[in-house]
Short mmCIF file of C-alpha atoms in Angstrom, two decimals:
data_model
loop_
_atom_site.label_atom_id
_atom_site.label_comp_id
_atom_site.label_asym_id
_atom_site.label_seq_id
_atom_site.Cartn_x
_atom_site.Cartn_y
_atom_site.Cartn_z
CA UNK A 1 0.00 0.00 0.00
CA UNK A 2 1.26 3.41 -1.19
CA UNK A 3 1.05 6.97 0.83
CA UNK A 4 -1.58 7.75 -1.67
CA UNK A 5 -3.60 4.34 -1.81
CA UNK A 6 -3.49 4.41 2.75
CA UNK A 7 -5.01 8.30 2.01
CA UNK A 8 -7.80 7.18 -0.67
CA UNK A 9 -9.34 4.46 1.92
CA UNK A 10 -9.50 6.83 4.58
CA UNK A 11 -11.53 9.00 2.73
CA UNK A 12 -13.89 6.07 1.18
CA UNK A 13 -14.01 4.58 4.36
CA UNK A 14 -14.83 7.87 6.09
CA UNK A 15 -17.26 9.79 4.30
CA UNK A 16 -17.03 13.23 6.58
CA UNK A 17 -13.37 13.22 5.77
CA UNK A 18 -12.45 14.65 2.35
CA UNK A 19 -9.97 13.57 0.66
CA UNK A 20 -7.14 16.70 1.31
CA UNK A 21 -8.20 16.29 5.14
CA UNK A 22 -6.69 12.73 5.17
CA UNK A 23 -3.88 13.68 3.06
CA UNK A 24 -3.42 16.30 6.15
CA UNK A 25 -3.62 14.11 8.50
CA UNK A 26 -1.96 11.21 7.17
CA UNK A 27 1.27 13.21 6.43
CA UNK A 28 1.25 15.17 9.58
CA UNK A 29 1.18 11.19 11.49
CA UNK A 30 4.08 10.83 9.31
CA UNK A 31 5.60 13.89 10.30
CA UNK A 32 5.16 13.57 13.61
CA UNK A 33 6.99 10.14 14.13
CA UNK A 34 10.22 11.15 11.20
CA UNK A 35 10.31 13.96 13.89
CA UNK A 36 10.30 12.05 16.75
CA UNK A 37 12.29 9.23 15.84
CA UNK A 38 15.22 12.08 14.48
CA UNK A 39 15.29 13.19 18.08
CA UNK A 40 16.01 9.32 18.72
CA UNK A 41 12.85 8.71 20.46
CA UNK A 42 11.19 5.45 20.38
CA UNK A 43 7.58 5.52 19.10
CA UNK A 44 4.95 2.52 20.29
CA UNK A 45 2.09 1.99 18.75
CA UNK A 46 0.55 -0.18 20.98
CA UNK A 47 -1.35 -3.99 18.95
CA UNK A 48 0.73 -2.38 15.75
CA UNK A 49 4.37 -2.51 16.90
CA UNK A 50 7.35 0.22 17.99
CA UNK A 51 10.04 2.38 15.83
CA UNK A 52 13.31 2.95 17.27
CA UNK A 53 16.61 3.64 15.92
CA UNK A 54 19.49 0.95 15.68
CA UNK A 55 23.05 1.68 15.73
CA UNK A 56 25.50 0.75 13.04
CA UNK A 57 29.38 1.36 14.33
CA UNK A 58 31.89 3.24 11.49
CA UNK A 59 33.74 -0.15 9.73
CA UNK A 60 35.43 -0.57 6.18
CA UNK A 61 33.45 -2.00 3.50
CA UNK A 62 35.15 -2.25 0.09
CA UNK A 63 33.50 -0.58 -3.21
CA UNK A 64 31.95 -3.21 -5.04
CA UNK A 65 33.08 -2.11 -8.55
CA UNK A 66 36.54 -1.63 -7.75
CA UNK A 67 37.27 -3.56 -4.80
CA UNK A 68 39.13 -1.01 -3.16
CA UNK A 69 38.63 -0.33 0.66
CA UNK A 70 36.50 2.48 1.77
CA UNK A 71 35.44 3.85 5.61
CA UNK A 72 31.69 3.64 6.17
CA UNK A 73 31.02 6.28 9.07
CA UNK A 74 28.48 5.16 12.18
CA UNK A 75 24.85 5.73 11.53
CA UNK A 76 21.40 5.07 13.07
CA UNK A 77 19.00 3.34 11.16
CA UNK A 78 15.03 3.17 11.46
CA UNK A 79 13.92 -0.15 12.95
CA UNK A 80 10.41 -2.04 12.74
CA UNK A 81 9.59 -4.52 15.58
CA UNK A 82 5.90 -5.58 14.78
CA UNK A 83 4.03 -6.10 17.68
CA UNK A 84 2.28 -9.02 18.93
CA UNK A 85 -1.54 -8.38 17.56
CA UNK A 86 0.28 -7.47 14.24
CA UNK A 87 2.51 -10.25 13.70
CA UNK A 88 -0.60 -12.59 14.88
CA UNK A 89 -3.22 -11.34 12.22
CA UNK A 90 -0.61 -11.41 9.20
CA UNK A 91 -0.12 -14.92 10.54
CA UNK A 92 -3.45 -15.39 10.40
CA UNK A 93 -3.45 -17.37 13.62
CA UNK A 94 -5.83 -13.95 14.78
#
């Protein structure tokens, strides 16, 4: 499911709610947890499952066209952990 396709079922599914209110809302959710999760907090969505960031340590990786040796730096990365209700109803076990 796209941005766009998650915004066009709100709307169908809510008639009250046009279809630039849900694009509102939708990408001010989205704001809302890029912002917190760039402060490095973790975000819980309780049944649906938590964001946090994971951290990757500098290292050196080699270029794969040329072989040679090159420093990655550290990062933090976005991590998914699906919760329980989640992971249950994809499994279908529900």
């Amino acid at each position: 499911m796209t941005k766009s396709e998650l915004i066009a079922q709100l709307a169908a599914r809510f008639p009250q709610l046009v279809a630039k209110d849900a694009d509102y809302a939708v990408k001010m959710i989205l704001d809302a947890m890029t912002d917190a999760l760039a402060r490095g907090d973790r975000i819980e969505i309780r049944g649906f499952g938590s964001f946090a960031l994971n951290y990757r340590p500098p290292r050196v990786g080699r270029n794969p066209k040329s072989g040679e040796k090159v420093h990655v730096p550290e990062k933090h990365v976005p991590h998914f952990k699906a919760g329980k209700e989640l992971r249950e109803r994809v499994d279908g076990s529900e």
